[in-house]
């Protein structure tokens, strides 16, 4: 949530900052701003709305070789120009962008800043005012910056300008992601590497509670005691084309279409030279040492966890519990003797998941992160990481990360099973190949799915997804996709649960999307469809080849029954995509949301 950038070098910074913010817009898009600094001082431009709105107010003739920028997802204060970052201290000397939440900002205001008139409702303004206060008390800027950081409770990624020194950007982070990018006679700052691939692919990771002094020729990392820390840069294995839409109208459609390719890439990445599936032996050891796995995740990744539990339990025979990250701490179950925590997270930055990771690490438990982002916070902090290799996922609605998560968990389950001499009665590499082909068939069925979407979803207020067994979990994911991008109220239910309350919501014409991909429950889910049809519902039955019946609306190709979620989700994604499109919604940037949820 929120994205920050910074540039210091020999070129005009405006375009680099604006381009960087465009790449970070997926992190928040309700307002944006940049501050650029030259010999005449600091010039701030900020605007409610998207980066395009900001771009339209930035003055071309202000040239400045140092600058910082921000795209916002509002936490404290409505989206407005006043609340947009950068924020400035009263004298205008200090200018700051911030990603995160300062939990004790009201207390700090009362204790230190009683005489200050605040111009925004944000927590951020407190930080920049504290820095000015301590500088006015006679402290050097860096000392004042550090002292301020020691007072802050919560999360932050910060970039600070001092109008009296146009050769430095001060940077710090705690819990919120932040990288420094290295160039030849310039350096940059960004919430993620994608933002600055335009100028460099060399980045240095920052660790919590570090302060960084960035000039055009040097990057000095220090801890809060002022001791210098040496850290080698890494090369971001990303290509600029990975983050372009190309000819696609929306990233979401591009990412849906990438799923066959991603599935094949995962098979390849997790294969050894002999063609066998392989996983880091340390991870397999951890899987074999545990007596119970606890999957922790949020949103789509949680839904992947529900399916992943089936894979691990059925293939590797290890008991698994799946928990919503934001609830886990309040309702922590009685843990088994040797728990292994698996964090499923596309971004690797989700604050709710991270807070559980911190908690269980303090308790001394083992942890693993399954993520798409190498070097992300959850990846760095867990004992082990499995990568999704899905390429950057930019649309807020997660699609290819979900199917990649399922493929990687299936491989983990398979390799673990074999290490325990448990026979898996199918060849996973072969079956995932069939899945990839089936995904292709589904991606080629866009016209038909658009038609179905128009028929069932173009005017409705609500929609229910039903399924039994593993289809129930895919229904939950289908409902999340639909609601988050089309704003149709949608819920996923277990077929058998409807009659215990939800059926009261069925009215004449209410669309019901029923999944029927499991032979063992095929007749019972069809019974549930009959129950809702008798009450006026309009059923859209999505079945699998071999199980289809006359009234089915759409039939997906046949794959191994345990792996059906990898393909039955594709029509769910496309139905949601077209519903959003037909309703003129911004598919990639739905209202109120952001891609990386870095606040709890
Ligand atoms: O990055 P993560 O996988 O941890 O994100 C978790 C959720 O915020 C995410 O899946 C969210 O639900 C998506 N917008 C769903 O499409």
PDB file of C-alpha atoms and ligand atoms in Angstrom, residues 298-301 344-348 350 353 396-398 405 477 480-481 484 595 597, ligand 1:
ATOM      1  CA  UNK A 298      -4.934 -13.650   3.109  1.00  0.00           C
ATOM      2  CA  UNK A 299      -7.412 -13.197   0.260  1.00  0.00           C
ATOM      3  CA  UNK A 300      -6.655 -15.210  -2.834  1.00  0.00           C
ATOM      4  CA  UNK A 301      -3.581 -16.722  -1.215  1.00  0.00           C
ATOM      5  CA  UNK A 344       1.428 -18.182   1.094  1.00  0.00           C
ATOM      6  CA  UNK A 345       1.755 -14.672  -0.286  1.00  0.00           C
ATOM      7  CA  UNK A 346       2.086 -13.411  -3.822  1.00  0.00           C
ATOM      8  CA  UNK A 347       3.746 -10.162  -2.796  1.00  0.00           C
ATOM      9  CA  UNK A 348       5.660 -11.430   0.211  1.00  0.00           C
ATOM     10  CA  UNK A 350       1.307  -8.680   3.361  1.00  0.00           C
ATOM     11  CA  UNK A 353       0.899 -12.485   7.350  1.00  0.00           C
ATOM     12  CA  UNK A 396      -4.882  -5.965  -8.163  1.00  0.00           C
ATOM     13  CA  UNK A 397      -6.970  -9.091  -8.757  1.00  0.00           C
ATOM     14  CA  UNK A 398      -4.676 -12.038  -8.317  1.00  0.00           C
ATOM     15  CA  UNK A 405       0.636 -21.214  -5.807  1.00  0.00           C
ATOM     16  CA  UNK A 477     -12.060 -17.560  -5.074  1.00  0.00           C
ATOM     17  CA  UNK A 480     -13.672 -12.812  -4.444  1.00  0.00           C
ATOM     18  CA  UNK A 481     -12.615 -12.149  -8.047  1.00  0.00           C
ATOM     19  CA  UNK A 484     -13.334  -7.071  -6.004  1.00  0.00           C
ATOM     20  CA  UNK A 595      -2.108  -4.748  -4.673  1.00  0.00           C
ATOM     21  CA  UNK A 597      -1.507  -4.796   1.608  1.00  0.00           C
TER      22      UNK A 597
HETATM   23  O1  LIG B   1       0.348 -10.669  -1.660  1.00  0.00           O
HETATM   24  P1  LIG B   1      -0.583 -11.584  -0.961  1.00  0.00           P
HETATM   25  O2  LIG B   1      -0.818 -12.844  -1.707  1.00  0.00           O
HETATM   26  O3  LIG B   1      -0.192 -11.865   0.456  1.00  0.00           O
HETATM   27  O4  LIG B   1      -1.962 -10.807  -0.925  1.00  0.00           O
HETATM   28  C1  LIG B   1      -3.063 -11.321  -0.241  1.00  0.00           C
HETATM   29  C2  LIG B   1      -4.326 -10.620  -0.639  1.00  0.00           C
HETATM   30  O5  LIG B   1      -4.262  -9.268  -0.342  1.00  0.00           O
HETATM   31  C3  LIG B   1      -4.610 -10.777  -2.138  1.00  0.00           C
HETATM   32  O6  LIG B   1      -4.655 -12.110  -2.514  1.00  0.00           O
HETATM   33  C4  LIG B   1      -5.953 -10.112  -2.499  1.00  0.00           C
HETATM   34  O7  LIG B   1      -6.994 -10.813  -1.891  1.00  0.00           O
HETATM   35  C5  LIG B   1      -6.131 -10.053  -4.005  1.00  0.00           C
HETATM   36  N1  LIG B   1      -6.461  -8.730  -4.388  1.00  0.00           N
HETATM   37  C6  LIG B   1      -7.207 -10.932  -4.500  1.00  0.00           C
HETATM   38  O8  LIG B   1      -7.356 -10.869  -5.870  1.00  0.00           O
END
